[in-house]
Coordinates of C-alpha atoms and ligand atoms in Angstrom, one line a residue:
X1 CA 15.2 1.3 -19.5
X2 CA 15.3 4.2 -22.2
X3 CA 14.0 1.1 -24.6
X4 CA 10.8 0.9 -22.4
X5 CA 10.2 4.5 -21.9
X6 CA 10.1 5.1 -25.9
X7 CA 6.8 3.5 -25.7
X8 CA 5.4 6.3 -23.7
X9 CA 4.6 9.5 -25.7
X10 CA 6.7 12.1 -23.9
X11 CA 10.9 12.3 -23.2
X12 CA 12.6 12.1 -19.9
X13 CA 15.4 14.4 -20.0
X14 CA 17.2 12.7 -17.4
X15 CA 20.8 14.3 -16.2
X16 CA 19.4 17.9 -14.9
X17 CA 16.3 16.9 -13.7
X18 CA 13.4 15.5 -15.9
X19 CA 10.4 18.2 -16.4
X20 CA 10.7 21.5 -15.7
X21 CA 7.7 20.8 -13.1
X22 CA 9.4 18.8 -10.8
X23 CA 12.9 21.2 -10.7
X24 CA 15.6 18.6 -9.2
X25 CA 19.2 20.5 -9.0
X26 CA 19.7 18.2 -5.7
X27 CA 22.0 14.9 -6.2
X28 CA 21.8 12.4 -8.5
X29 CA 20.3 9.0 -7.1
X30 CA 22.1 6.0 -9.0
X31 CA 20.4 2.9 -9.2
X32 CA 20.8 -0.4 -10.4
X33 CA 18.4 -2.8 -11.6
X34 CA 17.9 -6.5 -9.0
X35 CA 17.2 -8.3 -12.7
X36 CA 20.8 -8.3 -13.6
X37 CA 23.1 -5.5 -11.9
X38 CA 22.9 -3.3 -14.8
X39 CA 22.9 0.3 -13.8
X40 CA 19.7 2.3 -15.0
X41 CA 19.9 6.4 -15.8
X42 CA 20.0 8.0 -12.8
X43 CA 18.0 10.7 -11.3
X44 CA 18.2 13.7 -9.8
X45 CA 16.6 14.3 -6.4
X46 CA 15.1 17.8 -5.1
X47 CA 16.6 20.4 -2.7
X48 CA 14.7 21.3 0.2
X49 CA 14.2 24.4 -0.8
X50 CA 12.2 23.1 -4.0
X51 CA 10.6 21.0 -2.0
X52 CA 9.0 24.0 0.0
X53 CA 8.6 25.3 -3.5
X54 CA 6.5 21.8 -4.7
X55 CA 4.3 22.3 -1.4
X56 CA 3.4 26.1 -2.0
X57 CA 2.6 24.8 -5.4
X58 CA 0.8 22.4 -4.5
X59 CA -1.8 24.6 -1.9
X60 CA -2.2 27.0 -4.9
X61 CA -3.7 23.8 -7.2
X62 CA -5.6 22.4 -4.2
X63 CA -7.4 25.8 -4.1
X64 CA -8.3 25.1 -7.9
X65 CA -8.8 22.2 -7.4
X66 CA -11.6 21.8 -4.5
X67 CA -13.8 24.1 -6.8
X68 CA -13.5 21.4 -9.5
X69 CA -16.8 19.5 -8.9
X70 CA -16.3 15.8 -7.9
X71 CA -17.8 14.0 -10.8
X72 CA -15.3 16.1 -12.9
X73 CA -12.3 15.3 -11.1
X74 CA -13.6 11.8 -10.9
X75 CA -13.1 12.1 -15.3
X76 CA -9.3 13.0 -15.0
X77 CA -8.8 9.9 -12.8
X78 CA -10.9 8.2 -15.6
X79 CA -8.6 9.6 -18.2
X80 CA -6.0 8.8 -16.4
X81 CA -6.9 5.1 -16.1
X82 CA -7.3 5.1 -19.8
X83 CA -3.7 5.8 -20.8
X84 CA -2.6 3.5 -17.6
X85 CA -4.8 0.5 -19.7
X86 CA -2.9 1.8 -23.2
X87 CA 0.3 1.4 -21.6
X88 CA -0.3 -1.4 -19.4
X89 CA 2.3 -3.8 -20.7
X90 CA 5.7 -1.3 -20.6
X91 CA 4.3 0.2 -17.4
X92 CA 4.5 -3.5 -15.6
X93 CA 7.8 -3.4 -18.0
X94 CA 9.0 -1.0 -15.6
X95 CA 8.4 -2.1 -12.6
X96 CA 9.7 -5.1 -13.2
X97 CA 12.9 -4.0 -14.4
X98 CA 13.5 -1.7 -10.9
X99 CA 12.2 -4.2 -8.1
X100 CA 12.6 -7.1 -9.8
X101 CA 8.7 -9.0 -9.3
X102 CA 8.2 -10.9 -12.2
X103 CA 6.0 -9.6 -15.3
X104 CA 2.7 -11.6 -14.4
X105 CA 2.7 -9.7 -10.9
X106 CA 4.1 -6.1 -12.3
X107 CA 0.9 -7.1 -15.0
X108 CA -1.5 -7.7 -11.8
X109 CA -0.3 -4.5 -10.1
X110 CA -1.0 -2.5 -13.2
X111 CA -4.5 -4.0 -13.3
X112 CA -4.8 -3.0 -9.4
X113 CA -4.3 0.6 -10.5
X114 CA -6.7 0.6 -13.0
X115 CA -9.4 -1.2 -10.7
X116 CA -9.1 1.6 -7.9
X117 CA -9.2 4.4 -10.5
X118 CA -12.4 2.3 -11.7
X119 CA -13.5 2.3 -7.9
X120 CA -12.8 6.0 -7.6
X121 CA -14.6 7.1 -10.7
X122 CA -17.4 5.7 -9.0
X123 CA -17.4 7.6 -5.9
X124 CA -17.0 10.5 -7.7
X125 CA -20.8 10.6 -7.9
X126 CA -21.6 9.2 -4.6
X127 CA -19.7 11.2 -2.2
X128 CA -22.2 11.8 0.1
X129 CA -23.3 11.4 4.1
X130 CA -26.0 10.8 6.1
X131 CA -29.1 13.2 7.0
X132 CA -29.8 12.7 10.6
X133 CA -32.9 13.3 12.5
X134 CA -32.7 16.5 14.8
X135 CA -34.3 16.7 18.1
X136 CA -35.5 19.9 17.0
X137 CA -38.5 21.0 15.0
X138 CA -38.1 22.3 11.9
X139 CA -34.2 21.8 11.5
X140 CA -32.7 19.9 9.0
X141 CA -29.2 17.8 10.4
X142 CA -26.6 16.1 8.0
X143 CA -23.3 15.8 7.3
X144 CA -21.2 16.8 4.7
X145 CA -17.5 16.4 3.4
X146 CA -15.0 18.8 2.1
X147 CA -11.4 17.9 0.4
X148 CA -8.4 18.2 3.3
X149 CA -5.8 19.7 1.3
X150 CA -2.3 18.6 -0.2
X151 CA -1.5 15.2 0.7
X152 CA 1.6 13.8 1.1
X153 CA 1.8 9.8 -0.1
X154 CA 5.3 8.0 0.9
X155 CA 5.6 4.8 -0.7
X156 CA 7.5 1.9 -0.6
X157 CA 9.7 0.2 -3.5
X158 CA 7.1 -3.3 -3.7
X159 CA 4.0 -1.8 -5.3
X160 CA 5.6 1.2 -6.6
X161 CA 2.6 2.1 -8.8
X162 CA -0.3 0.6 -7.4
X163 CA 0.1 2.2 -3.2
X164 CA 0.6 5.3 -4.8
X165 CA -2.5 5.0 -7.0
X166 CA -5.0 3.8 -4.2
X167 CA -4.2 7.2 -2.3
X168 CA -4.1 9.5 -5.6
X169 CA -7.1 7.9 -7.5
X170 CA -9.1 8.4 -4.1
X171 CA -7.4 11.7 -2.8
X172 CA -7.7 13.2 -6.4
X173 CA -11.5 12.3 -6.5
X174 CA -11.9 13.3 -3.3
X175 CA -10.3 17.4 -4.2
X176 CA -6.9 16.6 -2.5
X177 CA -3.6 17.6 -4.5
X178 CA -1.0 15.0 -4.3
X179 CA 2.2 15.1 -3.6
X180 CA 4.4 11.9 -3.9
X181 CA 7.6 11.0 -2.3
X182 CA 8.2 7.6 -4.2
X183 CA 11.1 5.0 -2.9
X184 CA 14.5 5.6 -4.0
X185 CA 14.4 2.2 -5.4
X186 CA 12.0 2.7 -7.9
X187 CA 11.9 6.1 -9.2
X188 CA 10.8 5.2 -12.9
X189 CA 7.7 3.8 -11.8
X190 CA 6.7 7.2 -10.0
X191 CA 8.0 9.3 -12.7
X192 CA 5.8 7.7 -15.6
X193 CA 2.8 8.1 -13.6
X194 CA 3.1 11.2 -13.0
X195 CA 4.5 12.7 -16.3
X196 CA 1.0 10.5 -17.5
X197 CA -1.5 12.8 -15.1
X198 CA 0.3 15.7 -15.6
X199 CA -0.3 15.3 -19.8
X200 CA -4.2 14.3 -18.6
X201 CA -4.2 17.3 -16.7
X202 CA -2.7 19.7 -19.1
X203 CA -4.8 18.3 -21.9
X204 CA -7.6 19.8 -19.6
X205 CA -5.9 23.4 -19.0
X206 CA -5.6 21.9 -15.4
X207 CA -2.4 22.7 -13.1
X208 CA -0.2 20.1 -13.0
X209 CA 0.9 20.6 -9.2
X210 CA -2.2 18.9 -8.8
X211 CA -0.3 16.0 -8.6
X212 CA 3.4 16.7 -8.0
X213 CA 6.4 14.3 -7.4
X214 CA 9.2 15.2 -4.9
X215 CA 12.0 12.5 -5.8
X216 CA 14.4 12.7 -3.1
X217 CA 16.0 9.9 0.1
X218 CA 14.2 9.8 2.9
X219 CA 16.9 10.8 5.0
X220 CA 16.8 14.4 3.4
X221 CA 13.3 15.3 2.4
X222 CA 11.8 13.2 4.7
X223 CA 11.3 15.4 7.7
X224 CA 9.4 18.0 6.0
X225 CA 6.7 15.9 4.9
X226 CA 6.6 15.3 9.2
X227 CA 6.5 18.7 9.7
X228 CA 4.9 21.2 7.4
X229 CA 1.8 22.3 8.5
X230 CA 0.6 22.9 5.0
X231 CA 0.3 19.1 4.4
X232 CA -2.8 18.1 6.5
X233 CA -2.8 14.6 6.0
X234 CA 0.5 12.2 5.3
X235 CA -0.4 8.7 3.9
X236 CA 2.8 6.7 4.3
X237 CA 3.7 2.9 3.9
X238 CA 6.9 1.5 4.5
X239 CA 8.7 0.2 7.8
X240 CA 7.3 0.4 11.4
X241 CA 10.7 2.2 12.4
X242 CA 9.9 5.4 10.4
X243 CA 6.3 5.0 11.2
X244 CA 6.8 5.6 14.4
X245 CA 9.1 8.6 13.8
X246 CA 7.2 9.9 11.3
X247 CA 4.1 9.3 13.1
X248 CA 5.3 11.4 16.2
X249 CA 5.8 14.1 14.0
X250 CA 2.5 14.6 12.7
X251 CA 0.4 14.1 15.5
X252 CA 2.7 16.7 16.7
X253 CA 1.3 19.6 14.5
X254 CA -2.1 17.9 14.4
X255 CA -1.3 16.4 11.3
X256 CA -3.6 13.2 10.2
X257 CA -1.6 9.8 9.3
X258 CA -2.8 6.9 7.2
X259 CA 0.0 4.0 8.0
X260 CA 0.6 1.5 6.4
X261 CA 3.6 -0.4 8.2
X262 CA 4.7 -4.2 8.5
X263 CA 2.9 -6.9 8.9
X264 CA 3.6 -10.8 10.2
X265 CA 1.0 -12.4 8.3
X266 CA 0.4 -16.2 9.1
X267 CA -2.1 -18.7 7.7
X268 CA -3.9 -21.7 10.0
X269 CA -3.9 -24.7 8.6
X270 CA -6.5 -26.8 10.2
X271 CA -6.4 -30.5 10.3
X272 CA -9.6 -30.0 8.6
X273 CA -8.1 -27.7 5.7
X274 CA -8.5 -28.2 2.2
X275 CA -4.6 -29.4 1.7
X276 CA -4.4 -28.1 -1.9
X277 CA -6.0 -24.8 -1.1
X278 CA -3.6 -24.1 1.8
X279 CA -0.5 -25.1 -0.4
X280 CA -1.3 -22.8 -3.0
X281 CA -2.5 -20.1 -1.1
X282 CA 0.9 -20.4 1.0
X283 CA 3.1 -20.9 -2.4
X284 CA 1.8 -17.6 -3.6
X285 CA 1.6 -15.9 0.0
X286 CA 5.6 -16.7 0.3
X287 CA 7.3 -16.6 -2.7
X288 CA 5.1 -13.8 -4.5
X289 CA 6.8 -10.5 -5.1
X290 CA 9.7 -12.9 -3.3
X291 CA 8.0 -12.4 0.1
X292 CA 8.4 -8.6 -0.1
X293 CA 4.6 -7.3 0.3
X294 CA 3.3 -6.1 3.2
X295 CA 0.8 -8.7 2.9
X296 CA 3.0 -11.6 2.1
X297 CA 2.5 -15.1 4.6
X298 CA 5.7 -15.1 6.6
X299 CA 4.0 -17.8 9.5
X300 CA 2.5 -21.2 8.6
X301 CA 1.2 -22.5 12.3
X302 CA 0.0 -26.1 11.6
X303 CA -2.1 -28.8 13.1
X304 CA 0.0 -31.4 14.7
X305 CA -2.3 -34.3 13.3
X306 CA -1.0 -33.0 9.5
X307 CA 2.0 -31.4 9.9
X308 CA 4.5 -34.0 8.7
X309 CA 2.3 -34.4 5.4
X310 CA 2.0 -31.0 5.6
X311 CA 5.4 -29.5 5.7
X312 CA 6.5 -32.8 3.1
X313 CA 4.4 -31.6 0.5
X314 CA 5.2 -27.6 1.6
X315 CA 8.6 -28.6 1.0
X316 CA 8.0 -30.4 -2.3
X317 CA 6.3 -27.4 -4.3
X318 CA 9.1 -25.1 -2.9
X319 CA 10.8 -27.0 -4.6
X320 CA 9.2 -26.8 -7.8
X321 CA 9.4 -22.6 -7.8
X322 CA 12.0 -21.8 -10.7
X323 CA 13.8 -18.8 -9.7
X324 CA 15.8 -16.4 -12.3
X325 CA 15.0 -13.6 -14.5
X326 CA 11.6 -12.4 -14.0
X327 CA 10.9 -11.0 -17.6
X328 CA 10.9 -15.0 -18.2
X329 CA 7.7 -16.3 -18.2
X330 CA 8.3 -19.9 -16.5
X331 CA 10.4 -17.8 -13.7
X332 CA 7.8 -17.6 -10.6
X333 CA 10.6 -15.4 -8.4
X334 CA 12.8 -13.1 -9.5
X335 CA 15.6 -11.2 -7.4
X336 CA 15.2 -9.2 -4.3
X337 CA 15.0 -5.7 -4.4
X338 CA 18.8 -5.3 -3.7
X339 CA 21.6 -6.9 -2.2
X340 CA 21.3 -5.6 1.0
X341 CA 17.6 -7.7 1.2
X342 CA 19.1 -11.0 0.3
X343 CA 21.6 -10.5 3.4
X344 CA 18.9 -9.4 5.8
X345 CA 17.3 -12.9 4.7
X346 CA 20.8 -14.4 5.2
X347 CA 20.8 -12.6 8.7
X348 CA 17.7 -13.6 9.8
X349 CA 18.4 -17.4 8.9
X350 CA 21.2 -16.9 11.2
X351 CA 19.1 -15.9 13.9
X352 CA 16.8 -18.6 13.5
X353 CA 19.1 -21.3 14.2
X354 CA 20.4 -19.1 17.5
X355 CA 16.9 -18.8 18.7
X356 CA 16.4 -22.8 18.1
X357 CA 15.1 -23.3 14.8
X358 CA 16.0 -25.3 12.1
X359 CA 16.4 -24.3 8.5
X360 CA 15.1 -27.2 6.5
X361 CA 14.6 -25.5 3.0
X362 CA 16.1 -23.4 0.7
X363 CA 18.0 -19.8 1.4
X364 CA 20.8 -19.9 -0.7
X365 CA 22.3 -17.4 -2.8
X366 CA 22.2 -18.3 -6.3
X367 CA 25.1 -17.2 -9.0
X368 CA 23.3 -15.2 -11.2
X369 CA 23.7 -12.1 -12.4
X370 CA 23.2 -9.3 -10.2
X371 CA 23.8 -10.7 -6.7
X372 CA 19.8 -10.5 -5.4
X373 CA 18.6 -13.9 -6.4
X374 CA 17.9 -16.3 -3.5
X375 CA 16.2 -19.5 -3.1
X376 CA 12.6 -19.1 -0.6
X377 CA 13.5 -20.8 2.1
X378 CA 11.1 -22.6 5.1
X379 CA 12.0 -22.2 8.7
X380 CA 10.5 -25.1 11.1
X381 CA 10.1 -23.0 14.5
X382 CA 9.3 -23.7 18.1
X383 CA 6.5 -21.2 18.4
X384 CA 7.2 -17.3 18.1
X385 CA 10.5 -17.3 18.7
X386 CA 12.3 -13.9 19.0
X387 CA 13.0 -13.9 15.3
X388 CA 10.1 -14.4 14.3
X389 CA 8.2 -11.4 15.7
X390 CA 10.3 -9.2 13.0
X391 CA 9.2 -8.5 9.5
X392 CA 12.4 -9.9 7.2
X393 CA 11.0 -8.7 3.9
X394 CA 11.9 -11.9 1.9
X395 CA 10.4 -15.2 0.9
X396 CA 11.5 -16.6 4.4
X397 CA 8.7 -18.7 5.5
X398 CA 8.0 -19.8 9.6
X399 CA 6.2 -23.5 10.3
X400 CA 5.1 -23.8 13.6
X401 CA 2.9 -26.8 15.4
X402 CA -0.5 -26.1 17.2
X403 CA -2.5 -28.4 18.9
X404 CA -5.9 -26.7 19.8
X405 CA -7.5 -23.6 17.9
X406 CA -7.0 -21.2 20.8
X407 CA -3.3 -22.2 20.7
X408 CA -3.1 -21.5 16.9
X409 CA -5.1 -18.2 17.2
X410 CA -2.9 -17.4 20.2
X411 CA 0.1 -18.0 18.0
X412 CA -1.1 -15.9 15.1
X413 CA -2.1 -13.2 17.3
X414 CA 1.0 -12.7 19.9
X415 CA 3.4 -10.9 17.5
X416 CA 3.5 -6.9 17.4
X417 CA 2.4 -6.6 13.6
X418 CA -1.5 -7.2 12.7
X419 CA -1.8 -6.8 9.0
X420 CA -3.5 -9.7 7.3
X421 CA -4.2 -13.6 8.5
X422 CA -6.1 -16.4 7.5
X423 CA -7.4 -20.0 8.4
X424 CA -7.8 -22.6 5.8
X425 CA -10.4 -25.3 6.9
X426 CA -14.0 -26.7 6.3
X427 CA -14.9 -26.2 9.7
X428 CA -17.9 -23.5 9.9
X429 CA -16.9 -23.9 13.8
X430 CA -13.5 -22.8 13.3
X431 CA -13.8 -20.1 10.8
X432 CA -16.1 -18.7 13.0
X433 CA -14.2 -18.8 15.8
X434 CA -11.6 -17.0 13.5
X435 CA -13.4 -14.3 12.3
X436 CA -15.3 -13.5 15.9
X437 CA -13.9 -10.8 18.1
X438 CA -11.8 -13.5 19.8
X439 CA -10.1 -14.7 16.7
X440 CA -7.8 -13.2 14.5
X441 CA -6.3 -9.4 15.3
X442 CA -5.5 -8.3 12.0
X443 CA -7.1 -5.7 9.5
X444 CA -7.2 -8.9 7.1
X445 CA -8.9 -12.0 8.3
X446 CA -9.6 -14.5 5.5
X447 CA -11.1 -18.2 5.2
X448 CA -10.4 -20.6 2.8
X449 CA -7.8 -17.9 0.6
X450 CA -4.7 -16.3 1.5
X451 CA -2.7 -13.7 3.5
X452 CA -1.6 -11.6 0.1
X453 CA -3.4 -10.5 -2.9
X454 CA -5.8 -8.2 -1.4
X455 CA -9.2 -6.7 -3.8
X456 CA -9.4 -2.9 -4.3
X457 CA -12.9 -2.9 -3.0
X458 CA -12.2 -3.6 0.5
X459 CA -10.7 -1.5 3.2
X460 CA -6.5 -2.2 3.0
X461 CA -4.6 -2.0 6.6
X462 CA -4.0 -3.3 9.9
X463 CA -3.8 -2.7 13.7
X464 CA -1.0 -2.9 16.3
X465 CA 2.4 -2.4 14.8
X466 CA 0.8 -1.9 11.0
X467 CA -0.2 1.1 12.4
X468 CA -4.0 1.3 12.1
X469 CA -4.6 2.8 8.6
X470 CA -7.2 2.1 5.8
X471 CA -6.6 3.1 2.3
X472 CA -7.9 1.7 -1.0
X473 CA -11.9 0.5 -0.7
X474 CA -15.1 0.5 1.3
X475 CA -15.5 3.7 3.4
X476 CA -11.4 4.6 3.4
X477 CA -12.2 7.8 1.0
X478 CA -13.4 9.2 4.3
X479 CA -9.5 9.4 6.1
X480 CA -8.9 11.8 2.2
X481 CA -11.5 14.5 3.3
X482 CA -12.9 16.6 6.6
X483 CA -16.3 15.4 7.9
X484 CA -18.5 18.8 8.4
X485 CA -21.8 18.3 10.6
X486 CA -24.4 21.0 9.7
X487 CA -27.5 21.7 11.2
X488 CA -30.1 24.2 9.4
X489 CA -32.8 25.9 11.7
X490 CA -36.1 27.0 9.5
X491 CA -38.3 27.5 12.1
X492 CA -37.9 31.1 12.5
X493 CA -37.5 31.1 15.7
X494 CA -34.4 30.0 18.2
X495 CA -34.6 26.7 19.7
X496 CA -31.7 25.3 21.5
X497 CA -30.6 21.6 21.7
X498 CA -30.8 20.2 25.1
X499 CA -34.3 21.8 26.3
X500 CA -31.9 24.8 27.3
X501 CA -34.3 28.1 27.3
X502 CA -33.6 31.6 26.9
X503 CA -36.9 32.7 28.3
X504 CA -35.1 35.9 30.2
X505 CA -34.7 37.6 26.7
X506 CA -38.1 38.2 25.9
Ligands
LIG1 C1 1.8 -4.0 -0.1 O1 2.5 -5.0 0.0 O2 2.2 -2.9 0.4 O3 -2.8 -7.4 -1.0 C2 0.5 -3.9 -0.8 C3 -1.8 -7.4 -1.7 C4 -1.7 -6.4 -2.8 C5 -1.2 -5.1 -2.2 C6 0.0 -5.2 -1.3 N1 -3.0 -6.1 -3.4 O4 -0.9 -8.3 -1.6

């Protein structure tokens, strides 16, 4: 690790805390890289009290910061995105080394956070809403937007650069201050970052509580971000569990959410599919990031008329997936994030074969180095079967029969997550069907490409369980700031909406 950080133009003082922004006299966190065991320097996590300390901060900058106009802030973003582009190969470097996803992912996640910062320079100058006709004379109605305040952004260990990135490239642009809670497992990733806006930001005489970092578990800090009224909006991804806790919490205080929770993607593939498209779009959705994104495909529900060829050849480029150190180019998996995720995989093939299902692939532990490398295995399944509705985050793949599209639809639909789905076939009848308001249920519905691997420029999120946020593209900059309706009378008289007259005052 201290090899990789040389690259970057500043020094991590790690034992005792590592800028003397971002204080840290709370425990040390220890962690130990998934690539081979090895354990990396360890950090030290904030008290509560300098916590409460990071969120005064952070109000005080937010007042700066809101004055800044938007087309400025929109050029530290920029500047940041320049350095991110200088340093894009240690950065992926990084990741890789603390979650494990091998370097031509870590690469692609990298490139995601220079894309959104791209996207967000370009809203910096088109921040705008609509003027809308009064029933008035002579008033003018629109609507305008104003920046919320500091935002809290809790992410998750699998795109420990990028999540963060599509709230702070858009909340920055939009006049928010950040303030990032970062997973436990993947500390360095937040820490560059930020030590790289806070040099943009002190290059420009700018505070650097503009965008803070508050390392700390979970289980300690957590409950603040829940409950401080100073934080007006708390963007979180991670697990429906804490979601839900979390969640509560805010909407407690009045608090606004952006969630970003599990998902149960699955892919239809239609006896009228494009074979080679649904077996690479599936090999990726799987066994990419080893099955730990949000958006990987854990469900494959197949039409009956090709499933034996289907699940043969599904079987057949599994097979073909070398697994092992993901700095290695010809590796396509690397580890799981941690031991603990290669037994919940191990867990959750036991309860397959309670609930009926047969393993017929793969899920082995292999002896390397480390103790988080497992082979992706595929699960043929009777339908949703109790297992199936939960989100193991691992390259555990479901196959399940259908034998009309309403089943198959039904099938994708009837699980509590609704994150990302997609059909593969040539049928304009059927992707229709899909895509219609009696299809698919998820924030993601895709034809013809895969459940994972999502563009910046859309709208990121799902409904049900995923818990119903949108962050990264489209119109999502609008959950970052407060909508303000404004009507202007120059008539120079008083007219009221609604015919209402005040004809007693005259
Ligand atoms: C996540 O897993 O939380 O769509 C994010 C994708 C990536 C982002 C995943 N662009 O797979």
């Amino acid at each position: 690790m201290k090899q990789i950080l040389k690259q970057f133009p500043f020094n991590i003082p790690f034992l005792g805390g590592f800028s003397e922004t971002w204080f840290g006299s709370g425990p040390e966190i220890a962690i130990n890289t998934p690539v081979d065991g090895r354990a990396l320097p360890s950090v030290k996590t904030i008290t509560i009290g300098e916590l409460d300390k990071i969120f005064t901060l952070s109000q005080t900058a937010f007042h700066f910061w809101r004055e800044v106009p938007a087309p400025e802030r929109g050029q530290i973003v920029r500047e940041f995105s320049e350095r991110i582009r200088r340093y894009k190969n240690p950065l992926a470097q990084i990741i890789t080394l603390e979650m494990g996803k091998p370097m031509r992912e870590s690469l692609g996640e990298v490139q995601e956070v220079i894309d959104i910062c791209d996207y967000a320079v370009g809203l910096s100058r088109q921040i705008g809403g609509p003027v809308l006709p009064s029933e008035r004379r002579s008033h003018r109605m629109f609507e305008q937007w104003h920046p919320l305040g500091p935002i809290a952004v809790i992410t998750a260990f699998n795109f420990p650069m990028a999540v963060w990135a599509w709230n702070a490239a858009i909340g920055l642009t939009c006049g928010n201050s950040i303030i990032w809670k970062p997973s436990s497992k993947a500390l360095f990733s937040a820490i560059v970052c930020t030590l790289i806006m806070e040099q943009v930001l002190k290059n420009r005489e700018f505070p650097a509580s503009i965008c803070s970092l508050a390392i700390g578990r979970g289980s300690e800090i957590g409950d603040s971000f829940g409950t401080d009224q100073r934080i007006p909006l708390v963007s979180y991804t991670g697990s429906t569990k804490i979601g839900r806790i979390l969640g509560k919490a805010v909407q407690e205080r009045f608090g606004r959410l952006i969630l970003e929770l599990g998902g149960n993607n699955a892919v239809i593939v239609s006896q009228n599919a494009n074979l080679e498209i649904a077996l690479g779009s599936i090999f990726f959705g799987a066994l990419g990031t080893a099955g730990q994104r949000c958006t990987s495909t854990r469900r494959v529900v197949v039409h009956e008329q090709i499933y034996n060829l289907f699940l043969s050849r599904l079987v057949d480029i599994f097979s073909k997936a070398k697994i092992g150190d993901p700095f290695e180019p010809e590796n396509f998996m690397g580890p799981l994030v941690d031991q603990a995720a290669a037994s919940a995989m191990l867990n959750a093939m036991e309860k397959v074969r309670k609930d009926g299902g047969k393993i017929i692939f793969g899920g082995e532990l292999l002896p390397l180095p480390g103790g988080c490398y497992i082979s992706p295995a595929i699960a043929e399944v009777p339908g949703n079967i109790p297992i199936v509705a939960e989100e193991t985050f691992a390259p555990l793949l479901y196959v399940m029969k259908y034998h009309n599209l309403e089943e198959a639809i039904n099938l994708q639909n009837s699980v509590p997550q609704g994150l990302s789905s997609a059909i593969i076939t040539n049928d304009l009848q059927e992707s229709e069907r899909f895509l219609s308001a009696t299809g698919s249920d998820c924030g993601i519905a895709n034809v013809n490409t895969g459940t994972n691997g999502a563009e910046i420029g859309g709208a990121f999120g799902g409904e049900k369980a995923t818990g119903g946020g949108r962050e990264s593209g489209s119109d999502s900059w609008k959950s970052y700031m407060r909508r303000q309706t404004c009507t202007i009378n120059y008539s120079g008289t008083l007219e009221l909406a609604q015919g209402i007259k005040l004809d007693f005052l005259k």
